[in-house]
Amino acid sequence: MEVRWLRSKFSAVVHLYSDGKDQSGEQMLEYQGRTELMKDNITNGRVSLRIHDIRPSDDGQYTCFFQSGDFYEDTLLELQVAVPHRCLG
């Protein structure tokens, strides 16, 4: 089974899970140490990616690729990051 999260704009790896473990070798430097694949429902084919320490630069399109044997599926999502408003004064 392989789960691959990519930045659609860059086709670069945000998170890779393969051979039963997280793989960091291809991961973009900007995401190292900040991503966590939520595997609670992985046996049901459902996974989520948690990005810690979210940044404005994380805003944009992501693609998740899931493959297990002959089964393959992908989905596209848009992450919108809003910077909190701060009152000065």
Coordinates of C-alpha atoms in Angstrom, one line a residue:
M1 CA 0.0 0.0 0.0
E2 CA 1.2 3.5 -0.8
V3 CA -0.2 6.9 0.2
R4 CA 1.4 9.9 -1.5
W5 CA 0.5 13.5 -0.7
L6 CA 1.8 16.0 -3.2
R7 CA 1.7 19.8 -3.7
S8 CA -0.2 19.9 -7.0
K9 CA 1.6 23.1 -8.1
F10 CA 5.0 21.6 -7.6
S11 CA 4.4 17.8 -7.9
A12 CA 6.7 17.5 -4.9
V13 CA 6.2 15.1 -2.0
V14 CA 4.5 16.5 1.1
H15 CA 4.2 13.1 2.8
L16 CA 4.8 9.5 1.6
Y17 CA 3.7 6.3 3.3
S18 CA 5.0 3.1 1.7
D19 CA 6.0 -0.4 2.8
G20 CA 4.1 0.0 6.1
K21 CA 6.0 3.2 7.2
D22 CA 6.4 6.9 6.7
Q23 CA 9.2 7.7 4.2
S24 CA 11.0 11.0 4.5
G25 CA 13.6 10.7 1.7
E26 CA 11.6 12.4 -1.0
Q27 CA 9.8 14.9 1.3
M28 CA 10.0 18.6 0.6
L29 CA 12.2 20.3 3.1
E30 CA 9.4 22.8 4.0
Y31 CA 7.3 19.9 5.4
Q32 CA 9.9 17.8 7.2
G33 CA 8.9 17.3 10.8
R34 CA 5.5 19.0 10.2
T35 CA 3.3 16.2 8.7
E36 CA 1.6 13.3 10.2
L37 CA -0.4 10.7 8.3
M38 CA -3.5 9.8 10.4
K39 CA -3.7 6.0 9.9
D40 CA -6.7 5.1 12.2
N41 CA -8.8 4.0 9.2
I42 CA -6.1 3.0 6.8
T43 CA -7.4 -0.5 6.6
N44 CA -10.7 0.9 5.3
G45 CA -8.9 3.0 2.7
R46 CA -9.4 6.3 4.5
V47 CA -6.5 8.5 5.5
S48 CA -5.9 12.1 6.5
L49 CA -2.8 14.3 6.6
R50 CA -2.2 16.6 9.5
I51 CA 0.1 19.5 8.9
H52 CA 1.6 21.0 12.1
D53 CA 2.8 24.6 12.5
I54 CA 0.7 25.7 9.5
R55 CA 2.2 28.6 7.4
P56 CA 0.8 30.9 4.8
S57 CA 3.0 29.2 2.3
D58 CA 1.1 25.9 2.9
D59 CA -1.9 27.5 1.1
G60 CA -2.8 25.9 -2.2
Q61 CA -3.7 22.6 -3.9
Y62 CA -2.7 19.2 -2.7
T63 CA -3.3 15.8 -4.3
C64 CA -3.5 12.5 -2.4
F65 CA -2.7 9.3 -4.3
F66 CA -3.7 6.0 -2.7
Q67 CA -2.7 2.6 -4.1
S68 CA -3.2 -0.9 -2.8
G69 CA -2.6 -3.8 -5.1
D70 CA -4.6 -3.1 -8.3
F71 CA -6.8 -0.4 -6.6
Y72 CA -5.8 3.2 -7.2
E73 CA -7.5 6.4 -6.4
D74 CA -6.5 10.1 -6.2
T75 CA -8.2 13.2 -5.0
L76 CA -7.5 16.9 -5.2
L77 CA -8.1 19.4 -2.4
E78 CA -7.5 23.1 -1.8
L79 CA -6.1 24.2 1.6
Q80 CA -6.8 27.9 2.4
V81 CA -4.7 29.4 5.1
A82 CA -5.9 32.6 6.7
V83 CA -3.6 34.8 8.8
P84 CA -5.3 35.8 12.0
H85 CA -6.2 39.5 12.4
R86 CA -4.2 41.3 15.1
C87 CA -5.1 44.7 16.6
L88 CA -2.2 47.0 17.0
G89 CA -2.3 49.7 19.6

